[in-house]
Short mmCIF file of the C-alpha atoms (twelve columns), coordinates in Angstrom:
data_MODEL
# 
_entry.id   MODEL 
# 
loop_
_atom_site.group_PDB 
_atom_site.id 
_atom_site.type_symbol 
_atom_site.label_atom_id 
_atom_site.label_alt_id 
_atom_site.label_comp_id 
_atom_site.label_asym_id 
_atom_site.label_seq_id 
_atom_site.Cartn_x 
_atom_site.Cartn_y 
_atom_site.Cartn_z 
_atom_site.pdbx_PDB_model_num 
ATOM 1   C CA . MET A 1   -18.115 4.014   2.169   1 
ATOM 2   C CA . ARG A 2   -18.573 1.793   -0.806  1 
ATOM 3   C CA . GLY A 3   -18.242 4.637   -3.247  1 
ATOM 4   C CA . ARG A 4   -14.725 5.708   -2.405  1 
ATOM 5   C CA . ARG A 5   -12.185 2.925   -2.921  1 
ATOM 6   C CA . LYS A 6   -9.490  5.544   -2.739  1 
ATOM 7   C CA . ILE A 7   -7.399  3.138   -0.750  1 
ATOM 8   C CA . GLY A 8   -6.744  -0.349  -1.994  1 
ATOM 9   C CA . PHE A 9   -6.140  -1.889  -5.422  1 
ATOM 10  C CA . THR A 10  -2.624  -2.413  -4.279  1 
ATOM 11  C CA . VAL A 11  -1.061  -5.839  -4.064  1 
ATOM 12  C CA . SER A 12  -1.512  -9.475  -4.826  1 
ATOM 13  C CA . ASP A 13  -2.901  -12.032 -2.414  1 
ATOM 14  C CA . SER A 14  -1.063  -14.936 -4.031  1 
ATOM 15  C CA . LEU A 15  2.513   -15.926 -3.305  1 
ATOM 16  C CA . ASN A 16  3.454   -16.735 -6.873  1 
ATOM 17  C CA . ALA A 17  5.393   -13.895 -8.487  1 
ATOM 18  C CA . SER A 18  4.130   -11.693 -11.325 1 
ATOM 19  C CA . GLU A 19  4.667   -8.558  -13.251 1 
ATOM 20  C CA . ALA A 20  3.330   -5.326  -11.799 1 
ATOM 21  C CA . PRO A 21  0.246   -3.741  -13.393 1 
ATOM 22  C CA . GLN A 22  0.524   -1.196  -16.168 1 
ATOM 23  C CA . PRO A 23  0.016   2.297   -14.747 1 
ATOM 24  C CA . GLU A 24  -2.420  4.729   -16.269 1 
ATOM 25  C CA . HIS A 25  -1.613  7.485   -18.784 1 
ATOM 26  C CA . ALA A 26  -0.497  10.961  -17.878 1 
ATOM 27  C CA . GLY A 27  1.694   13.664  -19.314 1 
ATOM 28  C CA . ASP A 28  4.391   16.047  -18.268 1 
ATOM 29  C CA . ALA A 29  4.581   18.724  -15.630 1 
ATOM 30  C CA . GLY A 30  4.470   21.755  -17.914 1 
ATOM 31  C CA . HIS A 31  1.141   23.045  -16.657 1 
ATOM 32  C CA . HIS A 32  -0.166  25.093  -13.787 1 
ATOM 33  C CA . PRO A 33  -0.410  23.301  -10.400 1 
ATOM 34  C CA . GLY A 34  -3.704  21.503  -9.900  1 
ATOM 35  C CA . VAL A 35  -4.429  21.262  -13.615 1 
ATOM 36  C CA . SER A 36  -4.688  17.751  -15.027 1 
ATOM 37  C CA . VAL A 37  -1.961  16.838  -17.472 1 
ATOM 38  C CA . ARG A 38  -3.224  15.485  -20.815 1 
ATOM 39  C CA . ARG A 39  -0.305  15.465  -23.234 1 
ATOM 40  C CA . THR A 40  -0.032  12.686  -25.801 1 
ATOM 41  C CA . ARG A 41  3.298   10.912  -25.490 1 
ATOM 42  C CA . ALA A 42  5.215   9.552   -28.436 1 
ATOM 43  C CA . LYS A 43  5.333   5.788   -28.758 1 
ATOM 44  C CA . GLY A 44  7.953   4.372   -26.413 1 
ATOM 45  C CA . GLU A 45  8.442   7.644   -24.552 1 
ATOM 46  C CA . PRO A 46  8.696   7.128   -20.768 1 
ATOM 47  C CA . ARG A 47  5.804   8.539   -18.844 1 
ATOM 48  C CA . PHE A 48  8.103   10.119  -16.269 1 
ATOM 49  C CA . PRO A 49  11.743  9.853   -17.403 1 
ATOM 50  C CA . ASP A 50  13.042  10.332  -13.865 1 
ATOM 51  C CA . GLY A 51  9.970   8.923   -12.106 1 
ATOM 52  C CA . PRO A 52  8.407   5.507   -11.391 1 
ATOM 53  C CA . LYS A 53  8.683   2.880   -14.094 1 
ATOM 54  C CA . ALA A 54  5.543   1.794   -15.904 1 
ATOM 55  C CA . ASP A 55  6.252   -1.892  -15.228 1 
ATOM 56  C CA . PRO A 56  9.102   -2.276  -12.727 1 
ATOM 57  C CA . ALA A 57  8.949   -6.072  -12.472 1 
ATOM 58  C CA . GLY A 58  8.683   -6.521  -16.234 1 
ATOM 59  C CA . SER A 59  8.478   -10.112 -17.404 1 
ATOM 60  C CA . HIS A 60  10.660  -11.483 -14.606 1 
ATOM 61  C CA . PHE A 61  7.617   -12.886 -12.807 1 
ATOM 62  C CA . GLU A 62  4.740   -14.908 -14.188 1 
ATOM 63  C CA . ARG A 63  1.180   -13.655 -14.124 1 
ATOM 64  C CA . ARG A 64  -1.082  -14.648 -11.237 1 
ATOM 65  C CA . ILE A 65  -4.215  -13.647 -9.397  1 
ATOM 66  C CA . ARG A 66  -3.827  -10.168 -7.941  1 
ATOM 67  C CA . SER A 67  -5.771  -8.256  -5.313  1 
ATOM 68  C CA . PHE A 68  -5.373  -4.919  -7.083  1 
ATOM 69  C CA . GLN A 69  -6.464  -3.492  -10.385 1 
ATOM 70  C CA . PRO A 70  -5.031  -0.409  -12.099 1 
ATOM 71  C CA . ARG A 71  -7.110  2.766   -11.956 1 
ATOM 72  C CA . ARG A 72  -7.146  5.245   -14.809 1 
ATOM 73  C CA . SER A 73  -6.959  8.763   -13.463 1 
ATOM 74  C CA . ARG A 74  -5.179  11.954  -14.368 1 
ATOM 75  C CA . VAL A 75  -1.952  13.204  -12.887 1 
ATOM 76  C CA . THR A 76  -1.928  16.891  -12.008 1 
ATOM 77  C CA . ALA A 77  1.006   19.098  -12.858 1 
ATOM 78  C CA . GLY A 78  1.968   19.284  -9.170  1 
ATOM 79  C CA . GLN A 79  1.940   15.499  -8.841  1 
ATOM 80  C CA . ALA A 80  3.917   15.080  -12.054 1 
ATOM 81  C CA . ASP A 81  6.488   17.595  -10.850 1 
ATOM 82  C CA . ALA A 82  6.869   15.718  -7.551  1 
ATOM 83  C CA . LEU A 83  7.322   12.419  -9.368  1 
ATOM 84  C CA . GLN A 84  10.002  13.850  -11.641 1 
ATOM 85  C CA . ARG A 85  11.781  15.780  -8.908  1 
ATOM 86  C CA . LEU A 86  11.550  13.475  -5.901  1 
ATOM 87  C CA . TRP A 87  11.357  9.927   -7.251  1 
ATOM 88  C CA . PRO A 88  15.139  9.546   -7.637  1 
ATOM 89  C CA . LYS A 89  15.465  10.591  -3.983  1 
ATOM 90  C CA . TRP A 90  12.468  8.965   -2.272  1 
ATOM 91  C CA . GLY A 91  11.047  6.446   -4.750  1 
ATOM 92  C CA . LEU A 92  11.535  2.690   -5.048  1 
ATOM 93  C CA . ASP A 93  10.594  0.672   -8.103  1 
ATOM 94  C CA . ILE A 94  9.628   -2.848  -7.063  1 
ATOM 95  C CA . ASP A 95  11.471  -4.900  -9.670  1 
ATOM 96  C CA . GLY A 96  12.239  -7.959  -7.549  1 
ATOM 97  C CA . GLN A 97  15.881  -7.929  -8.630  1 
ATOM 98  C CA . ARG A 98  17.636  -7.059  -5.374  1 
ATOM 99  C CA . VAL A 99  17.301  -7.070  -1.603  1 
ATOM 100 C CA . VAL A 100 16.739  -3.552  -0.308  1 
ATOM 101 C CA . ASP A 101 19.048  -2.240  2.387   1 
ATOM 102 C CA . LEU A 102 16.464  -0.378  4.480   1 
ATOM 103 C CA . PRO A 103 18.972  1.657   6.551   1 
ATOM 104 C CA . GLU A 104 20.544  2.785   3.294   1 
ATOM 105 C CA . LEU A 105 17.142  3.555   1.748   1 
ATOM 106 C CA . PHE A 106 16.124  5.781   4.671   1 
ATOM 107 C CA . GLY A 107 19.533  6.980   5.742   1 
ATOM 108 C CA . ASN A 108 19.118  5.760   9.336   1 
ATOM 109 C CA . ASP A 109 18.464  2.675   11.474  1 
ATOM 110 C CA . ASN A 110 15.013  3.703   12.695  1 
ATOM 111 C CA . PRO A 111 12.163  1.148   12.763  1 
ATOM 112 C CA . VAL A 112 10.486  0.558   9.409   1 
ATOM 113 C CA . VAL A 113 6.753   0.019   8.887   1 
ATOM 114 C CA . LEU A 114 5.411   -1.210  5.553   1 
ATOM 115 C CA . GLU A 115 2.108   0.311   4.455   1 
ATOM 116 C CA . ILE A 116 0.330   -1.480  1.618   1 
ATOM 117 C CA . GLY A 117 -2.092  0.781   -0.223  1 
ATOM 118 C CA . PHE A 118 -2.110  4.447   0.722   1 
ATOM 119 C CA . GLY A 119 -4.574  6.065   -1.687  1 
ATOM 120 C CA . MET A 120 -3.675  9.737   -2.059  1 
ATOM 121 C CA . GLY A 121 -1.284  9.588   0.889   1 
ATOM 122 C CA . GLU A 122 -2.876  12.103  3.271   1 
ATOM 123 C CA . ALA A 123 -3.149  9.630   6.164   1 
ATOM 124 C CA . THR A 124 0.362   8.327   5.517   1 
ATOM 125 C CA . ALA A 125 1.787   11.831  5.659   1 
ATOM 126 C CA . GLN A 126 -0.059  12.546  8.904   1 
ATOM 127 C CA . MET A 127 1.265   9.371   10.519  1 
ATOM 128 C CA . ALA A 128 4.795   10.148  9.343   1 
ATOM 129 C CA . ALA A 129 4.561   13.654  10.804  1 
ATOM 130 C CA . GLY A 130 3.204   12.300  14.087  1 
ATOM 131 C CA . ASP A 131 6.060   9.796   14.520  1 
ATOM 132 C CA . THR A 132 9.211   11.049  12.832  1 
ATOM 133 C CA . GLY A 133 11.246  8.325   14.558  1 
ATOM 134 C CA . THR A 134 9.505   5.639   12.492  1 
ATOM 135 C CA . ASN A 135 10.198  5.151   8.791   1 
ATOM 136 C CA . ILE A 136 7.263   4.375   6.515   1 
ATOM 137 C CA . LEU A 137 7.700   2.447   3.280   1 
ATOM 138 C CA . ALA A 138 4.383   3.100   1.529   1 
ATOM 139 C CA . VAL A 139 3.512   0.965   -1.504  1 
ATOM 140 C CA . ASP A 140 0.835   1.542   -4.133  1 
ATOM 141 C CA . VAL A 141 0.347   1.390   -7.907  1 
ATOM 142 C CA . HIS A 142 -1.753  4.565   -8.173  1 
ATOM 143 C CA . THR A 143 0.481   7.124   -9.880  1 
ATOM 144 C CA . PRO A 144 -1.441  10.263  -8.822  1 
ATOM 145 C CA . GLY A 145 -1.321  9.030   -5.223  1 
ATOM 146 C CA . GLN A 146 2.412   8.400   -5.470  1 
ATOM 147 C CA . GLY A 147 2.970   11.937  -6.695  1 
ATOM 148 C CA . ASN A 148 0.658   13.393  -4.074  1 
ATOM 149 C CA . LEU A 149 2.397   11.604  -1.195  1 
ATOM 150 C CA . LEU A 150 5.821   12.692  -2.435  1 
ATOM 151 C CA . ASN A 151 4.525   16.246  -2.639  1 
ATOM 152 C CA . LEU A 152 3.112   16.093  0.905   1 
ATOM 153 C CA . ALA A 153 6.359   14.667  2.255   1 
ATOM 154 C CA . ASP A 154 8.333   17.415  0.548   1 
ATOM 155 C CA . GLN A 155 6.052   20.238  1.676   1 
ATOM 156 C CA . ASN A 156 6.070   19.014  5.278   1 
ATOM 157 C CA . GLY A 157 9.749   18.110  5.502   1 
ATOM 158 C CA . LEU A 158 9.059   14.417  6.074   1 
ATOM 159 C CA . SER A 159 12.303  12.571  5.479   1 
ATOM 160 C CA . ASN A 160 10.888  9.340   6.949   1 
ATOM 161 C CA . VAL A 161 8.677   8.450   3.959   1 
ATOM 162 C CA . ARG A 162 9.650   6.351   0.957   1 
ATOM 163 C CA . VAL A 163 7.226   5.478   -1.827  1 
ATOM 164 C CA . GLY A 164 7.229   2.054   -3.460  1 
ATOM 165 C CA . ASN A 165 5.826   1.457   -6.944  1 
ATOM 166 C CA . GLY A 166 4.555   -2.003  -7.817  1 
ATOM 167 C CA . ASP A 167 3.406   -5.258  -6.278  1 
ATOM 168 C CA . ALA A 168 3.980   -5.556  -2.545  1 
ATOM 169 C CA . ILE A 169 4.068   -9.351  -2.770  1 
ATOM 170 C CA . ILE A 170 7.197   -9.088  -4.912  1 
ATOM 171 C CA . LEU A 171 8.609   -6.574  -2.446  1 
ATOM 172 C CA . LEU A 172 7.977   -8.853  0.528   1 
ATOM 173 C CA . ARG A 173 9.233   -12.035 -1.051  1 
ATOM 174 C CA . GLU A 174 12.114  -10.854 -3.211  1 
ATOM 175 C CA . MET A 175 13.319  -7.516  -1.849  1 
ATOM 176 C CA . LEU A 176 13.003  -7.479  1.947   1 
ATOM 177 C CA . ALA A 177 15.247  -9.408  4.321   1 
ATOM 178 C CA . PRO A 178 13.838  -11.661 7.066   1 
ATOM 179 C CA . ASP A 179 12.916  -9.848  10.289  1 
ATOM 180 C CA . SER A 180 13.438  -6.459  8.656   1 
ATOM 181 C CA . LEU A 181 10.043  -4.868  9.362   1 
ATOM 182 C CA . ASP A 182 8.738   -3.423  12.611  1 
ATOM 183 C CA . GLY A 183 5.132   -3.262  11.472  1 
ATOM 184 C CA . LEU A 184 2.649   -3.779  8.646   1 
ATOM 185 C CA . ARG A 185 -0.349  -1.568  7.855   1 
ATOM 186 C CA . VAL A 186 -3.162  -2.473  5.484   1 
ATOM 187 C CA . TYR A 187 -5.902  0.140   5.581   1 
ATOM 188 C CA . PHE A 188 -9.102  -0.257  3.587   1 
ATOM 189 C CA . PRO A 189 -7.944  -2.802  1.008   1 
ATOM 190 C CA . ASP A 190 -10.330 -3.700  -1.775  1 
ATOM 191 C CA . PRO A 191 -12.960 -6.006  -0.197  1 
ATOM 192 C CA . TRP A 192 -13.750 -7.816  -3.451  1 
ATOM 193 C CA . PRO A 193 -17.354 -8.301  -2.262  1 
ATOM 194 C CA . LYS A 194 -18.470 -10.855 -4.864  1 
ATOM 195 C CA . LYS A 195 -17.941 -14.416 -3.673  1 
ATOM 196 C CA . ARG A 196 -16.143 -15.462 -6.852  1 
ATOM 197 C CA . HIS A 197 -13.609 -12.689 -6.205  1 
ATOM 198 C CA . HIS A 198 -12.854 -13.541 -2.567  1 
ATOM 199 C CA . LYS A 199 -9.682  -15.308 -3.715  1 
ATOM 200 C CA . ARG A 200 -8.366  -11.863 -4.652  1 
ATOM 201 C CA . ARG A 201 -8.557  -10.512 -1.112  1 
ATOM 202 C CA . LEU A 202 -5.182  -9.651  0.308   1 
ATOM 203 C CA . ILE A 203 -5.551  -10.916 3.878   1 
ATOM 204 C CA . GLN A 204 -5.255  -14.665 3.366   1 
ATOM 205 C CA . PRO A 205 -3.244  -17.334 5.227   1 
ATOM 206 C CA . GLU A 206 -0.571  -17.474 2.512   1 
ATOM 207 C CA . PHE A 207 -0.020  -13.727 2.604   1 
ATOM 208 C CA . LEU A 208 0.250   -13.736 6.390   1 
ATOM 209 C CA . SER A 209 2.807   -16.551 6.290   1 
ATOM 210 C CA . LEU A 210 4.944   -14.516 3.901   1 
ATOM 211 C CA . ALA A 211 4.550   -11.325 5.938   1 
ATOM 212 C CA . ALA A 212 5.483   -13.172 9.136   1 
ATOM 213 C CA . THR A 213 8.903   -14.028 7.709   1 
ATOM 214 C CA . ARG A 214 9.674   -10.338 7.180   1 
ATOM 215 C CA . LEU A 215 8.263   -9.054  10.474  1 
ATOM 216 C CA . LYS A 216 10.341  -8.961  13.638  1 
ATOM 217 C CA . PRO A 217 8.893   -10.742 16.689  1 
ATOM 218 C CA . GLY A 218 6.610   -8.261  18.426  1 
ATOM 219 C CA . ALA A 219 5.845   -6.345  15.232  1 
ATOM 220 C CA . VAL A 220 2.195   -5.421  14.824  1 
ATOM 221 C CA . VAL A 221 -0.023  -6.053  11.826  1 
ATOM 222 C CA . HIS A 222 -2.689  -3.339  11.709  1 
ATOM 223 C CA . CYS A 223 -5.638  -3.757  9.363   1 
ATOM 224 C CA . ALA A 224 -8.719  -1.590  8.961   1 
ATOM 225 C CA . THR A 225 -11.793 -2.043  6.788   1 
ATOM 226 C CA . ASP A 226 -15.296 -0.670  6.466   1 
ATOM 227 C CA . TRP A 227 -16.605 -3.850  4.820   1 
ATOM 228 C CA . GLU A 228 -17.929 -5.933  7.709   1 
ATOM 229 C CA . PRO A 229 -17.848 -9.355  5.994   1 
ATOM 230 C CA . TYR A 230 -14.202 -8.750  5.114   1 
ATOM 231 C CA . ALA A 231 -13.490 -7.630  8.686   1 
ATOM 232 C CA . GLU A 232 -14.911 -10.903 9.960   1 
ATOM 233 C CA . GLN A 233 -12.762 -12.871 7.509   1 
ATOM 234 C CA . MET A 234 -9.659  -10.894 8.541   1 
ATOM 235 C CA . LEU A 235 -10.368 -11.631 12.193  1 
ATOM 236 C CA . GLU A 236 -10.885 -15.323 11.490  1 
ATOM 237 C CA . VAL A 237 -7.753  -15.699 9.350   1 
ATOM 238 C CA . LEU A 238 -5.485  -13.726 11.696  1 
ATOM 239 C CA . THR A 239 -6.800  -15.526 14.783  1 
ATOM 240 C CA . ALA A 240 -6.165  -18.922 13.208  1 
ATOM 241 C CA . HIS A 241 -2.635  -18.107 12.064  1 
ATOM 242 C CA . PRO A 242 0.060   -19.519 14.390  1 
ATOM 243 C CA . ASP A 243 2.453   -16.600 13.795  1 
ATOM 244 C CA . PHE A 244 0.109   -13.920 15.163  1 
ATOM 245 C CA . GLU A 245 -1.791  -13.160 18.347  1 
ATOM 246 C CA . ASN A 246 -4.576  -10.680 18.946  1 
ATOM 247 C CA . THR A 247 -3.582  -7.685  21.039  1 
ATOM 248 C CA . GLN A 248 -7.148  -7.504  22.355  1 
ATOM 249 C CA . GLY A 249 -7.840  -9.628  25.398  1 
ATOM 250 C CA . ASP A 250 -11.348 -10.441 24.259  1 
ATOM 251 C CA . GLY A 251 -10.094 -11.726 20.903  1 
ATOM 252 C CA . GLY A 252 -12.120 -9.186  18.939  1 
ATOM 253 C CA . PHE A 253 -11.667 -5.963  17.038  1 
ATOM 254 C CA . ALA A 254 -9.577  -3.087  18.387  1 
ATOM 255 C CA . PRO A 255 -10.519 0.562   18.888  1 
ATOM 256 C CA . ARG A 256 -9.022  2.845   16.250  1 
ATOM 257 C CA . PRO A 257 -5.569  3.810   17.557  1 
ATOM 258 C CA . GLN A 258 -4.924  7.526   17.880  1 
ATOM 259 C CA . PHE A 259 -2.020  7.305   15.429  1 
ATOM 260 C CA . ARG A 260 -4.309  6.206   12.578  1 
ATOM 261 C CA . PRO A 261 -5.949  9.370   11.238  1 
ATOM 262 C CA . LEU A 262 -9.649  9.504   10.509  1 
ATOM 263 C CA . THR A 263 -9.692  10.017  6.759   1 
ATOM 264 C CA . ARG A 264 -12.204 12.162  4.916   1 
ATOM 265 C CA . PHE A 265 -13.761 9.137   3.237   1 
ATOM 266 C CA . GLU A 266 -13.909 7.226   6.492   1 
ATOM 267 C CA . GLY A 267 -15.635 10.174  8.153   1 
ATOM 268 C CA . GLN A 268 -18.209 10.356  5.390   1 
ATOM 269 C CA . GLY A 269 -18.955 6.667   5.833   1 
ATOM 270 C CA . LEU A 270 -19.253 6.967   9.602   1 
ATOM 271 C CA . ASP A 271 -21.734 9.811   9.095   1 
ATOM 272 C CA . LYS A 272 -23.799 7.388   7.027   1 
ATOM 273 C CA . GLY A 273 -23.723 4.727   9.718   1 
ATOM 274 C CA . HIS A 274 -20.998 2.527   8.267   1 
ATOM 275 C CA . VAL A 275 -18.914 0.490   10.692  1 
ATOM 276 C CA . VAL A 276 -15.113 0.605   10.547  1 
ATOM 277 C CA . ASN A 277 -13.204 -2.217  12.218  1 
ATOM 278 C CA . ASP A 278 -9.533  -2.142  13.201  1 
ATOM 279 C CA . LEU A 279 -7.498  -5.274  13.860  1 
ATOM 280 C CA . LEU A 280 -4.186  -5.271  15.744  1 
ATOM 281 C CA . PHE A 281 -2.250  -8.547  15.802  1 
ATOM 282 C CA . ARG A 282 1.264   -9.089  17.103  1 
ATOM 283 C CA . ARG A 283 3.938   -11.265 15.491  1 
ATOM 284 C CA . VAL A 284 4.769   -13.966 18.023  1 
ATOM 285 C CA . GLN A 285 8.169   -15.449 18.763  1 
ATOM 286 C CA . ARG A 286 8.465   -19.044 17.490  1 
# 
């Protein structure tokens, strides 16, 4: 599944703060649904006046190594409409300037799972529909995916989805309270296959130490990847970390849980003989 990379390019793997990446260009929603928007904006004109900010963290955080890179792709009229219409209601710009009150954000006290990198949001919407008692805070920097997930949530009446725009490291460190999360999902992050880029991989000891401070004891970290060398590194790093324990008695990979949907891209890779590995580690009480 090397050709897809629909999921990933999401957050930093370093714990130093930074500004969020500049999103790609798109226009307004004055076109037919499904048609790409290609209007030239005037200089200084917001991309989506009522939607996600182009650079929510601004210059408040210094630059650093990041595990995502912006992707340039078009926003359809339907996605643009969802961003304009639903962002004030269900969107969260990750600016690092406040601690988020999660019960207030979702309107209830249900468990909250953070998903880092959701691509176009189809799997996220399916998981939200399958477990309406769990809130999902889904974070990505891909504007078309943000609009698509908002649209799916709206069409399917999913009030348990919120969409975050920006760097999840800033969200974890600056905007979430300790022990506020009931789970963490990282599905198909960028594997950064070249050795010189391994430092950009998200699943590193420093990231896990930060995540552990925001996860309640017993919360599960669920990772999935189709890049076997990265899967092995994830297993090694998670196994060695004192704040997590493998849910599998044999200390290895886990079967894909029923709640994680088989995505179209994953299915295409499996048809080609690719191996997908899931990892399920529990936050331990210390």
